[in-house]
PDB file of C-alpha atoms and ligand atoms in Angstrom:
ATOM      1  CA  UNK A   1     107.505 148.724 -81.716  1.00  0.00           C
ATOM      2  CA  UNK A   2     110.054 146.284 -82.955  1.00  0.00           C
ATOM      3  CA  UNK A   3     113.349 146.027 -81.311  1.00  0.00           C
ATOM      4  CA  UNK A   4     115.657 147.367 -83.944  1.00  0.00           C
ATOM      5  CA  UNK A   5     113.760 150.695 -83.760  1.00  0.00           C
ATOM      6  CA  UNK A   6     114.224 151.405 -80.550  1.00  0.00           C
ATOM      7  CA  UNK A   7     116.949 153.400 -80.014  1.00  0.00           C
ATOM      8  CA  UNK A   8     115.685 155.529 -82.903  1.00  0.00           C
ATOM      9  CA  UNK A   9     112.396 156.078 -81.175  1.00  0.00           C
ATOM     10  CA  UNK A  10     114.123 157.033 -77.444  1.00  0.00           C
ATOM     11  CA  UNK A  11     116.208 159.596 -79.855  1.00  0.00           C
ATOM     12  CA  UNK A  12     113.267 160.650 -81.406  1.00  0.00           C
ATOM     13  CA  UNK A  13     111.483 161.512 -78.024  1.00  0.00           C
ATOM     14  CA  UNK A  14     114.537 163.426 -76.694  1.00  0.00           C
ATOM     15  CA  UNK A  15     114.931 165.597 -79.423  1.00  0.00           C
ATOM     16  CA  UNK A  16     111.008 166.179 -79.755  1.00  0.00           C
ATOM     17  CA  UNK A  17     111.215 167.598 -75.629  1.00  0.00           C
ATOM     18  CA  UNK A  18     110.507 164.382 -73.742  1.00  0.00           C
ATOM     19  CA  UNK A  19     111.664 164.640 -69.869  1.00  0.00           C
ATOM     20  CA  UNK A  20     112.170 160.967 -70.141  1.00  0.00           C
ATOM     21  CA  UNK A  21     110.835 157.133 -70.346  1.00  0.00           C
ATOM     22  CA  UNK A  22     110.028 154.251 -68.721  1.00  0.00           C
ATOM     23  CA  UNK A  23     110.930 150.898 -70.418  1.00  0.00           C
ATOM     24  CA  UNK A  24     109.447 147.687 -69.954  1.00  0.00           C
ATOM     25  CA  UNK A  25     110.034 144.241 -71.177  1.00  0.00           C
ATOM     26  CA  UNK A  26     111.426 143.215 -74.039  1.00  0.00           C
ATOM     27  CA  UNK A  27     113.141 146.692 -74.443  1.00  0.00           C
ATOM     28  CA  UNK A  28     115.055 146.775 -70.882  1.00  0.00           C
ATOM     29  CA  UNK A  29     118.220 145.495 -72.142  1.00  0.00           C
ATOM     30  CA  UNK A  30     118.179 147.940 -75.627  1.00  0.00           C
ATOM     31  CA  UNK A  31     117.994 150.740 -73.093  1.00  0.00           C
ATOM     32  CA  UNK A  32     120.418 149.959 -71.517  1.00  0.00           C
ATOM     33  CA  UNK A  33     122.643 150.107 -74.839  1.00  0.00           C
ATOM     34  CA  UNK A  34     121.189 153.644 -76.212  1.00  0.00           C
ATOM     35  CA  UNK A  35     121.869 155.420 -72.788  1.00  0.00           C
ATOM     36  CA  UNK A  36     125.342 157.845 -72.773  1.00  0.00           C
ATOM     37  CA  UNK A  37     125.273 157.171 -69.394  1.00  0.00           C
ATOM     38  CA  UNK A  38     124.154 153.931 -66.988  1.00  0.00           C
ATOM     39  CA  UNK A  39     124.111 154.452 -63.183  1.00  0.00           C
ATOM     40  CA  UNK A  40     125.520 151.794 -60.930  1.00  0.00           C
ATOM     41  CA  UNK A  41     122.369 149.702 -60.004  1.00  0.00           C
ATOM     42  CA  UNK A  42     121.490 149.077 -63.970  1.00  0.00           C
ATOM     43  CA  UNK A  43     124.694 148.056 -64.560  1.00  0.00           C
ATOM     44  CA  UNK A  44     124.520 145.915 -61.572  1.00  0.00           C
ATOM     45  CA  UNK A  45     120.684 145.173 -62.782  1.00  0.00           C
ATOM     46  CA  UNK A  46     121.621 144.449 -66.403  1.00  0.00           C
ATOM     47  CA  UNK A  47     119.166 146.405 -67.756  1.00  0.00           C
ATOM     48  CA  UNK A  48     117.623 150.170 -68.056  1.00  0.00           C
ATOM     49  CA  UNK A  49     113.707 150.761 -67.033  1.00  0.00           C
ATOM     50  CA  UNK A  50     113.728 154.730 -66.627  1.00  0.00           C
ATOM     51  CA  UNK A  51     115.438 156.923 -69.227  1.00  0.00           C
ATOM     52  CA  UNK A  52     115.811 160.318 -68.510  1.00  0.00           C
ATOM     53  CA  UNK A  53     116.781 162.813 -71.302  1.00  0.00           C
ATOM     54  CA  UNK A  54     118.891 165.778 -69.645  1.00  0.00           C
ATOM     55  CA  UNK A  55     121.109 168.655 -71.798  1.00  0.00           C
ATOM     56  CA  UNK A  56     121.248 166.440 -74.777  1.00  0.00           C
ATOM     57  CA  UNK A  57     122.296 163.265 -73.283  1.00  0.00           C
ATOM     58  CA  UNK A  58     120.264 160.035 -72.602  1.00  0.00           C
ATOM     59  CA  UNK A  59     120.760 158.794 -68.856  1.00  0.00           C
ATOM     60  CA  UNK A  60     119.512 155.387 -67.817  1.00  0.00           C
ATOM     61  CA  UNK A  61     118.551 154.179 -64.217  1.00  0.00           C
ATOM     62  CA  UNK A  62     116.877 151.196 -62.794  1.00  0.00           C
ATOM     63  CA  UNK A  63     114.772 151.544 -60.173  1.00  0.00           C
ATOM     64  CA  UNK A  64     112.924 147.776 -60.021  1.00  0.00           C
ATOM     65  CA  UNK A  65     115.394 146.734 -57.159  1.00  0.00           C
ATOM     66  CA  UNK A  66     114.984 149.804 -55.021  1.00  0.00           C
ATOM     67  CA  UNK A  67     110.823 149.837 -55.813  1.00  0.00           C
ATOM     68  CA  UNK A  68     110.754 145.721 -54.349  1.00  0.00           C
ATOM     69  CA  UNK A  69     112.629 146.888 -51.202  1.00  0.00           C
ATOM     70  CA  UNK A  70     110.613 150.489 -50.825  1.00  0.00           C
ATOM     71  CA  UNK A  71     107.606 147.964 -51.016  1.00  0.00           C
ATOM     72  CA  UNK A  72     109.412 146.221 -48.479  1.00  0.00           C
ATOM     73  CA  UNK A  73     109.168 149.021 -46.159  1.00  0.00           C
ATOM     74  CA  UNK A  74     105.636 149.835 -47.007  1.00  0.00           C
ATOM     75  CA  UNK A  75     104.483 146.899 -45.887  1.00  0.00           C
ATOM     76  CA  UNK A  76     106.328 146.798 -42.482  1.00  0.00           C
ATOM     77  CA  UNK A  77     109.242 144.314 -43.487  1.00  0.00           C
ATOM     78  CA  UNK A  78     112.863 145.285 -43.207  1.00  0.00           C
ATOM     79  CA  UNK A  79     114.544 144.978 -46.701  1.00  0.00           C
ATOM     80  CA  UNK A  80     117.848 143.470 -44.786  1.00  0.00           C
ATOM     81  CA  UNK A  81     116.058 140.208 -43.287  1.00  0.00           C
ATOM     82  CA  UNK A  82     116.893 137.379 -45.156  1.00  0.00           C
ATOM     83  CA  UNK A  83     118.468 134.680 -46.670  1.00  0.00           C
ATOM     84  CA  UNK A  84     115.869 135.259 -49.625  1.00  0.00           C
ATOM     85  CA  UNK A  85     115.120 132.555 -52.240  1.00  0.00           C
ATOM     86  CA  UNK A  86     114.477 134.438 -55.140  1.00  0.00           C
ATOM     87  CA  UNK A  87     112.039 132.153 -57.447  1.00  0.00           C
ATOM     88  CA  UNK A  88     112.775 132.962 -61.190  1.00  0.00           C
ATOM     89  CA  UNK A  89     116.092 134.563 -63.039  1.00  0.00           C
ATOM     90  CA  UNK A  90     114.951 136.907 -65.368  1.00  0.00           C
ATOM     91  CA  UNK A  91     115.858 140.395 -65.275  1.00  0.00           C
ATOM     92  CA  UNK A  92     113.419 141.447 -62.823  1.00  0.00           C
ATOM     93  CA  UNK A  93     115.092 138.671 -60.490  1.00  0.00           C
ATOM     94  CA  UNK A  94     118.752 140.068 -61.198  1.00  0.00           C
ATOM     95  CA  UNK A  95     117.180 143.573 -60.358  1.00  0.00           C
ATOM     96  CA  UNK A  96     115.629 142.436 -57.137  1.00  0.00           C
ATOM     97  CA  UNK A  97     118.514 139.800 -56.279  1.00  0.00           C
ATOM     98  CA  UNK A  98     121.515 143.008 -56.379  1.00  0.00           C
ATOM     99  CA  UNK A  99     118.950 145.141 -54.697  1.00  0.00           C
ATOM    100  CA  UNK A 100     118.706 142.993 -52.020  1.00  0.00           C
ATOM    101  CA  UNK A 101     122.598 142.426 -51.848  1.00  0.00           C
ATOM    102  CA  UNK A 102     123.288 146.413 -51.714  1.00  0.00           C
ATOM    103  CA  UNK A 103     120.817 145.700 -48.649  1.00  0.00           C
ATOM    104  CA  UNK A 104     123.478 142.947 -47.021  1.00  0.00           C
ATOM    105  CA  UNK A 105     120.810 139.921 -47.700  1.00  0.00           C
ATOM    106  CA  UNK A 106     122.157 136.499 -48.579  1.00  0.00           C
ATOM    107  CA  UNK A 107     120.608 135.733 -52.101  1.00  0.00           C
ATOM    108  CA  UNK A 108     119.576 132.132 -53.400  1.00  0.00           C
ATOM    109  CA  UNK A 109     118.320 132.142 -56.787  1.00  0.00           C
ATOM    110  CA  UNK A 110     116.180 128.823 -58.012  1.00  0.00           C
ATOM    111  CA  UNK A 111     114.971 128.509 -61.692  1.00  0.00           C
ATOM    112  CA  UNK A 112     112.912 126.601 -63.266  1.00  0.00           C
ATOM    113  CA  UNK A 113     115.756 126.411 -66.214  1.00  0.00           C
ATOM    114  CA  UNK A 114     118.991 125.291 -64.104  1.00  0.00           C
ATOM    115  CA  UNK A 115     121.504 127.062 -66.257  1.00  0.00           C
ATOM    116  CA  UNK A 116     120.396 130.468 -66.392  1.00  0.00           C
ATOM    117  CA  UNK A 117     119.778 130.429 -62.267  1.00  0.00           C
ATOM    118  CA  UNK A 118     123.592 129.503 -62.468  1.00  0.00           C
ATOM    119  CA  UNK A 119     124.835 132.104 -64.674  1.00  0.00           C
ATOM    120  CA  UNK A 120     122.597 135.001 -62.108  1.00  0.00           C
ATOM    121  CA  UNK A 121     124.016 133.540 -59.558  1.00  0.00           C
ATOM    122  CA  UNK A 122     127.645 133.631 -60.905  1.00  0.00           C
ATOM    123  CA  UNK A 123     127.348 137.264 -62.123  1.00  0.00           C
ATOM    124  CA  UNK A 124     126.132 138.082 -58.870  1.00  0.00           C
ATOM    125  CA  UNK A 125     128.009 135.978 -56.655  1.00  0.00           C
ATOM    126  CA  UNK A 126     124.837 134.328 -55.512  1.00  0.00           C
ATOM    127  CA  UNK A 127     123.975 130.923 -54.343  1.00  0.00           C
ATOM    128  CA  UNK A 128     121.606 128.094 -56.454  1.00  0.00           C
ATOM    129  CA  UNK A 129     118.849 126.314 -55.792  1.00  0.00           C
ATOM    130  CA  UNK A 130     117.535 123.176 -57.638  1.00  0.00           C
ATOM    131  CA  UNK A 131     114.055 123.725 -58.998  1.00  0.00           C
ATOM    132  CA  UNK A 132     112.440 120.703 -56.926  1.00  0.00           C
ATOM    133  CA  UNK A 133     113.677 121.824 -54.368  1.00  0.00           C
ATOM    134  CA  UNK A 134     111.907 125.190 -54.082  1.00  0.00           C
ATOM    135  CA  UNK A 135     109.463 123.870 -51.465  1.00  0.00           C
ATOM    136  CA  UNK A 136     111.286 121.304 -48.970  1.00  0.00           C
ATOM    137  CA  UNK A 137     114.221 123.738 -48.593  1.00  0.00           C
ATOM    138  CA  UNK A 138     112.067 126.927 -47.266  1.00  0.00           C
ATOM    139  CA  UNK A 139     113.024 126.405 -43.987  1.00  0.00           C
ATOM    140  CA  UNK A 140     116.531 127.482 -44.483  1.00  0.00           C
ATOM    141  CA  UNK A 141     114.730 131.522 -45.562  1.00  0.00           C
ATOM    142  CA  UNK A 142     113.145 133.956 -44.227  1.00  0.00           C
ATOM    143  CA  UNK A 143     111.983 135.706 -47.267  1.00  0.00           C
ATOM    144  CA  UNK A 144     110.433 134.428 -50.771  1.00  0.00           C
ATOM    145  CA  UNK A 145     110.154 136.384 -53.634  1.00  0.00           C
ATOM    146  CA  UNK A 146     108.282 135.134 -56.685  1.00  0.00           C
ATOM    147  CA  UNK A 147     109.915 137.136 -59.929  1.00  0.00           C
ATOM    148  CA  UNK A 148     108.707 134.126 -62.325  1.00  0.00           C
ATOM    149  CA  UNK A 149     105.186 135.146 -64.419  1.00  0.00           C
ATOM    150  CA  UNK A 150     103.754 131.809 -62.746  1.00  0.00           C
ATOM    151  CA  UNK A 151     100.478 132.957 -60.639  1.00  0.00           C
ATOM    152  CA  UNK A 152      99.583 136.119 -63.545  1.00  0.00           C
ATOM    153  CA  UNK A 153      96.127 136.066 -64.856  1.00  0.00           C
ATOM    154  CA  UNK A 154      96.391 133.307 -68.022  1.00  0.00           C
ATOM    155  CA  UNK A 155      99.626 131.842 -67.151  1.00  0.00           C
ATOM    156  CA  UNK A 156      99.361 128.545 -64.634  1.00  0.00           C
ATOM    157  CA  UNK A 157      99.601 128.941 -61.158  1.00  0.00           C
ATOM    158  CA  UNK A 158     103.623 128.565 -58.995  1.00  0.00           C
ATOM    159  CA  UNK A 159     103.379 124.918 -57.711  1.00  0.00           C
ATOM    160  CA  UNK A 160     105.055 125.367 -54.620  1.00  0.00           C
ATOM    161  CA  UNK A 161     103.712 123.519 -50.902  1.00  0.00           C
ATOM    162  CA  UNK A 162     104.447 126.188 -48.072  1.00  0.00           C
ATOM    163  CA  UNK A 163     104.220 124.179 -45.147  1.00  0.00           C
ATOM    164  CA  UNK A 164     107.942 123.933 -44.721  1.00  0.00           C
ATOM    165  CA  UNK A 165     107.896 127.341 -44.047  1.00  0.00           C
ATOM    166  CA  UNK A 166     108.867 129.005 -40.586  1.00  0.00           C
ATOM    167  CA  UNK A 167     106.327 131.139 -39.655  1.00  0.00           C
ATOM    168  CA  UNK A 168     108.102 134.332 -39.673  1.00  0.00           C
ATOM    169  CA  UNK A 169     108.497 133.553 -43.630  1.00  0.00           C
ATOM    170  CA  UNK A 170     107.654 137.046 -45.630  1.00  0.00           C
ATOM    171  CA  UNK A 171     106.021 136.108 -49.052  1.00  0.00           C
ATOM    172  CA  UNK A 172     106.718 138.265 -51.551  1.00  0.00           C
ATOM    173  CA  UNK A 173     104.860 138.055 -55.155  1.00  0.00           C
ATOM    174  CA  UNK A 174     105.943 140.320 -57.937  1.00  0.00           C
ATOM    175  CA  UNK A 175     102.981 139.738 -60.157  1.00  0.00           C
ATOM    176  CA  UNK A 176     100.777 142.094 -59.628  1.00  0.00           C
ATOM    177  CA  UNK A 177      97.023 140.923 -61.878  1.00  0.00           C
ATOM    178  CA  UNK A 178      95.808 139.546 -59.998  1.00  0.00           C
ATOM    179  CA  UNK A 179      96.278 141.584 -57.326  1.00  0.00           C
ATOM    180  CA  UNK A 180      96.236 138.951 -54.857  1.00  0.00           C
ATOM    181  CA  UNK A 181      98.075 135.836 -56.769  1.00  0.00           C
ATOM    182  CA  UNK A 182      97.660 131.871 -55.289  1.00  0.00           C
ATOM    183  CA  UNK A 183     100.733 132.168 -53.672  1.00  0.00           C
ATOM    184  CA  UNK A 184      99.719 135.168 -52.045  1.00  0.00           C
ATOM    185  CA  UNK A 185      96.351 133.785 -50.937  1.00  0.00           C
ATOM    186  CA  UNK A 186      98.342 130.474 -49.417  1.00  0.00           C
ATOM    187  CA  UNK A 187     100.617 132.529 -47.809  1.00  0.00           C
ATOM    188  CA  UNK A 188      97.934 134.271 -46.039  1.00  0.00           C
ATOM    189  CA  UNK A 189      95.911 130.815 -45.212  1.00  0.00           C
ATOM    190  CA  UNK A 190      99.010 129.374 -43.331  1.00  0.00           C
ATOM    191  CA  UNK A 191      99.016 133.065 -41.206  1.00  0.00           C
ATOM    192  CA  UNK A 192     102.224 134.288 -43.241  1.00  0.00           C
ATOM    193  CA  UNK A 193     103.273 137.642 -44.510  1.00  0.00           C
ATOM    194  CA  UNK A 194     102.208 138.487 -47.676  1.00  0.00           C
ATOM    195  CA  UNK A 195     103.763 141.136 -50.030  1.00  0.00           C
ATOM    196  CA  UNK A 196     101.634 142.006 -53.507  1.00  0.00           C
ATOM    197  CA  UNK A 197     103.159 143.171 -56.279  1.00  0.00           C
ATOM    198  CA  UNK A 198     101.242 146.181 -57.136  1.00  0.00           C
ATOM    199  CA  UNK A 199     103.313 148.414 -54.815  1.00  0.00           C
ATOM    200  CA  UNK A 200     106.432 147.349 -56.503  1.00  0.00           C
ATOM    201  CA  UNK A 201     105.110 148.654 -59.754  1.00  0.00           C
ATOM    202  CA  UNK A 202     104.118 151.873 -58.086  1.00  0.00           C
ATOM    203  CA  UNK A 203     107.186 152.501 -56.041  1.00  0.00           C
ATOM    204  CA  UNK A 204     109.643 151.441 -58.606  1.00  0.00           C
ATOM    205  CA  UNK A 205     107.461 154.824 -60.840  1.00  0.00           C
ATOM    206  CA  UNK A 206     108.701 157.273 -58.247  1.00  0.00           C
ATOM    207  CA  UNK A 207     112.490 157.789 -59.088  1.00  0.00           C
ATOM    208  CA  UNK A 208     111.263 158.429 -63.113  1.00  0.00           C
ATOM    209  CA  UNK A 209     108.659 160.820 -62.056  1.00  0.00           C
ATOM    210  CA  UNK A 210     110.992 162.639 -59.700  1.00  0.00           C
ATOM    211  CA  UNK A 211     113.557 163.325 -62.415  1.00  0.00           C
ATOM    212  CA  UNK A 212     111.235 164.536 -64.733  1.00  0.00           C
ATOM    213  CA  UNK A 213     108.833 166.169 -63.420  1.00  0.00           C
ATOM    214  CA  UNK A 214     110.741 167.765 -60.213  1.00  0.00           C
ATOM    215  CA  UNK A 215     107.935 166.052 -57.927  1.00  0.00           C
ATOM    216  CA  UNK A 216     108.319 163.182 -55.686  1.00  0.00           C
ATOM    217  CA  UNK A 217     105.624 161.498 -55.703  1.00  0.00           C
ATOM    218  CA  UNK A 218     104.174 159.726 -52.686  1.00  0.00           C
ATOM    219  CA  UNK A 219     102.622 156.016 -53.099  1.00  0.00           C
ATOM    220  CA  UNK A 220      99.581 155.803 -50.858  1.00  0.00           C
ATOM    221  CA  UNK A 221      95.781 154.685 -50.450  1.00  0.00           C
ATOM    222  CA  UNK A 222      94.802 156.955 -53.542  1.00  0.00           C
ATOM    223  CA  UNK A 223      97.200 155.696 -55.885  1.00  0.00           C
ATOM    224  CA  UNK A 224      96.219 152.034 -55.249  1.00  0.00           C
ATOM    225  CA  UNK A 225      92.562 153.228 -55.790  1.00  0.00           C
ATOM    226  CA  UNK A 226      93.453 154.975 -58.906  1.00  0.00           C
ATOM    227  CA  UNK A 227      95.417 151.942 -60.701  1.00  0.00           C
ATOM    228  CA  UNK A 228      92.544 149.797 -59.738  1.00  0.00           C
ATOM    229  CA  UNK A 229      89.635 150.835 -60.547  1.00  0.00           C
TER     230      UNK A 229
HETATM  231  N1  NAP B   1     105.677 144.370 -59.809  1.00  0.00           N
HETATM  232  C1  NAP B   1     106.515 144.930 -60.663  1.00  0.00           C
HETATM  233  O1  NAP B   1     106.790 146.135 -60.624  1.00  0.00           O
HETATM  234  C2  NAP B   1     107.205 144.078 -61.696  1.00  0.00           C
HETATM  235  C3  NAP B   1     108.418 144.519 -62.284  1.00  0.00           C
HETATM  236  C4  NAP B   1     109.038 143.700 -63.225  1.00  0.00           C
HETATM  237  C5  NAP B   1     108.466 142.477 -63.572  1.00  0.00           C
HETATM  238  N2  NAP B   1     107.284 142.097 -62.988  1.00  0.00           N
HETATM  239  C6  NAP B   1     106.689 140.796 -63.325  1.00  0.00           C
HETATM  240  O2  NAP B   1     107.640 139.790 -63.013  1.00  0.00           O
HETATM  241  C7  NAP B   1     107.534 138.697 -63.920  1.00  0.00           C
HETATM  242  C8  NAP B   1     108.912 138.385 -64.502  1.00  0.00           C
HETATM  243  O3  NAP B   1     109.421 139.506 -65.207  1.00  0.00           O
HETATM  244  P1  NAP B   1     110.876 139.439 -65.891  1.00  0.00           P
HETATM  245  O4  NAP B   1     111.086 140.752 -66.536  1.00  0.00           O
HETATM  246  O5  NAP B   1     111.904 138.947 -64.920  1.00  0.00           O
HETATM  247  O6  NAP B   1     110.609 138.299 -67.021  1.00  0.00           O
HETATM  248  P2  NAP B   1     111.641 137.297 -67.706  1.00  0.00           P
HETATM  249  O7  NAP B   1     113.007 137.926 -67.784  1.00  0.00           O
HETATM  250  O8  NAP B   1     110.989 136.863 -68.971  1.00  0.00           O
HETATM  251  O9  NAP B   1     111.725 136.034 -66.698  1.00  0.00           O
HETATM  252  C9  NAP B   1     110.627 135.177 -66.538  1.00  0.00           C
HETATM  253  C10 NAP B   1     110.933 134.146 -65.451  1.00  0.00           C
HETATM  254  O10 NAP B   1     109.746 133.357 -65.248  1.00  0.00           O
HETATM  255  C11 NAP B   1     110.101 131.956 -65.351  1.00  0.00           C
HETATM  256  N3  NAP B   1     109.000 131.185 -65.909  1.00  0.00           N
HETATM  257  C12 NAP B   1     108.174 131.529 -66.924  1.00  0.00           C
HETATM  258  N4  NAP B   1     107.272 130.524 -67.155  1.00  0.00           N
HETATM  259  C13 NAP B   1     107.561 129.538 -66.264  1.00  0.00           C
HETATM  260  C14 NAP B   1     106.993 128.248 -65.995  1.00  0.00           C
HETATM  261  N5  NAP B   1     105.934 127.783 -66.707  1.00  0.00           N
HETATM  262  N6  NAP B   1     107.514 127.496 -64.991  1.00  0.00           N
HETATM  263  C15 NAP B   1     108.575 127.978 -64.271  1.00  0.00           C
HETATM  264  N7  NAP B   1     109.158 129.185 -64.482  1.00  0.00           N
HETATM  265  C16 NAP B   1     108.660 129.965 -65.469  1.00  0.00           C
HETATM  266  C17 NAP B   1     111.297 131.945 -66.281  1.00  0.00           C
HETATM  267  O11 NAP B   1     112.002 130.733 -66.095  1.00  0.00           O
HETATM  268  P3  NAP B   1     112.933 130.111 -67.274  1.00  0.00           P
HETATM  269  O12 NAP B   1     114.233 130.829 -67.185  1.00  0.00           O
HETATM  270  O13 NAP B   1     113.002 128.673 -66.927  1.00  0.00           O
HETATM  271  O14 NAP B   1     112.208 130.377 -68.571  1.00  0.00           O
HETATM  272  C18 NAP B   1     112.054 133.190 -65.789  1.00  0.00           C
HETATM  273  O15 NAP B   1     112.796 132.904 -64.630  1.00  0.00           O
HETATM  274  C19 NAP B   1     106.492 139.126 -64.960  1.00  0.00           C
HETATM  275  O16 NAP B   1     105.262 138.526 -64.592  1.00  0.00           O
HETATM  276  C20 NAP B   1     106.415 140.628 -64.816  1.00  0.00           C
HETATM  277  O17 NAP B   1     105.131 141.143 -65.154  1.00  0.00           O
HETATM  278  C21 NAP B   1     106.659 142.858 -62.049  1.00  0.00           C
END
């Protein structure tokens, strides 16, 4: 689809009965604009990944903040540890980074492209990181999140040395193919937490697919089987 027709398309699907959509990349911040109405965490997010059409109006919600920290708690980790260095400022780090605020964590953001770490970290009122510093200053967090596409299948791997980590470092990796990325698989060699990405994907689905469908979903053993195979 190209951009400019999106907001005729989400119109289109409303009038035609749709319950609602979700929204990926590049169309996040469009939905955002075609919604009537934006809840708090996608304005705080930026950006609109779950569109519900209700009596006539488009509503838009974003639920990839609240599905990293549900994934979080699936995996045994408390959302509110922290500081977190959040690798990576695109949107799915601004989602993640204000998620994590809401849950009273101190945020560091750290960028491959300086600038646009600094303007996150201004909107949110977030501390910076230099990029080359990523690895010598992981001693100063207890959680790392990975929201760069470094580590996906076809792009080159995060370039990051973990053995300035404590060992109570949680490793989080939002790239999800593979399933288990190198960072993930280092993690796990030095006897860290690791954190995939998959359940991110899957958690961040159940908001949507409440609204809709009147159902709340639960995200367990099947559903991994079922997206995997
Ligand atoms: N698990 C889930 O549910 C979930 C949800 C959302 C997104 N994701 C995944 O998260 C990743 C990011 O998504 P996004 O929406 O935030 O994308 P985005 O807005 O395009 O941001 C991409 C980020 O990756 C960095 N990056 C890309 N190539 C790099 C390289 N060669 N070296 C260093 N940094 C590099 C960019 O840095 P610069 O600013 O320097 O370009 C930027 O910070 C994607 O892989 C996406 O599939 C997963």
């Amino acid at each position: 689809m190209r951009p400019e027709d999106f907001a005729d398309v989400v119109r289109a699907l409303a009038k035609a009965g749709f319950a609602g959509a979700n929204v990926t990349i590049p169309h996040k911040q469009a939905a955002f604009a075609v919604c009537g109405r934006v809840a708090p965490e996608a304005r705080r997010a930026g950006a609109v990944n779950t569109l519900v059409f209700r009596d006539g109006s488009i509503e838009g919600f974003s639920t990839d903040g609240a599905g990293f920290l549900a994934n979080l708690r699936a995996h045994g980790v408390d959302p509110a540890r922290g500081p977190a260095l959040i690798l990576g400022a695109g949107g799915a780090a601004r989602a993640i980074g204000a998620a994590l605020q809401d849950a009273g964590v101190a945020v560091t953001f750290c960028n491959r492209t300086a600038a646009r770490a600094g303007d996150l970290a201004a909107a949110l009122q977030a501390a910076v990181l230099p990029w080359d510093r990523r690895a010598s200053a992981l001693g100063d967090f207890s959680l790392l999140v990975n929201t760069t596409s470094l580590g996906m299948v076809n792009q080159p791997e995060l370039d990051i040395n973990l053995s300035a980590a404590a060992p109570e470092l949680v490793v989080a990796d939002i790239v999800y193919a593979p399933l288990e990325t190198p960072l993930l698989a280092a993690a796990k060699s030095r006897g860290l937490k690791a954190v995939e990405g998959l359940g991110m994907l899957l958690h961040q689905a159940v908001p949507g697919f409440a609204a809709w469908f009147g159902v709340t979903p639960v995200v367990d053993e099947e559903i991994y089987r079922i997206v995997t195979e």
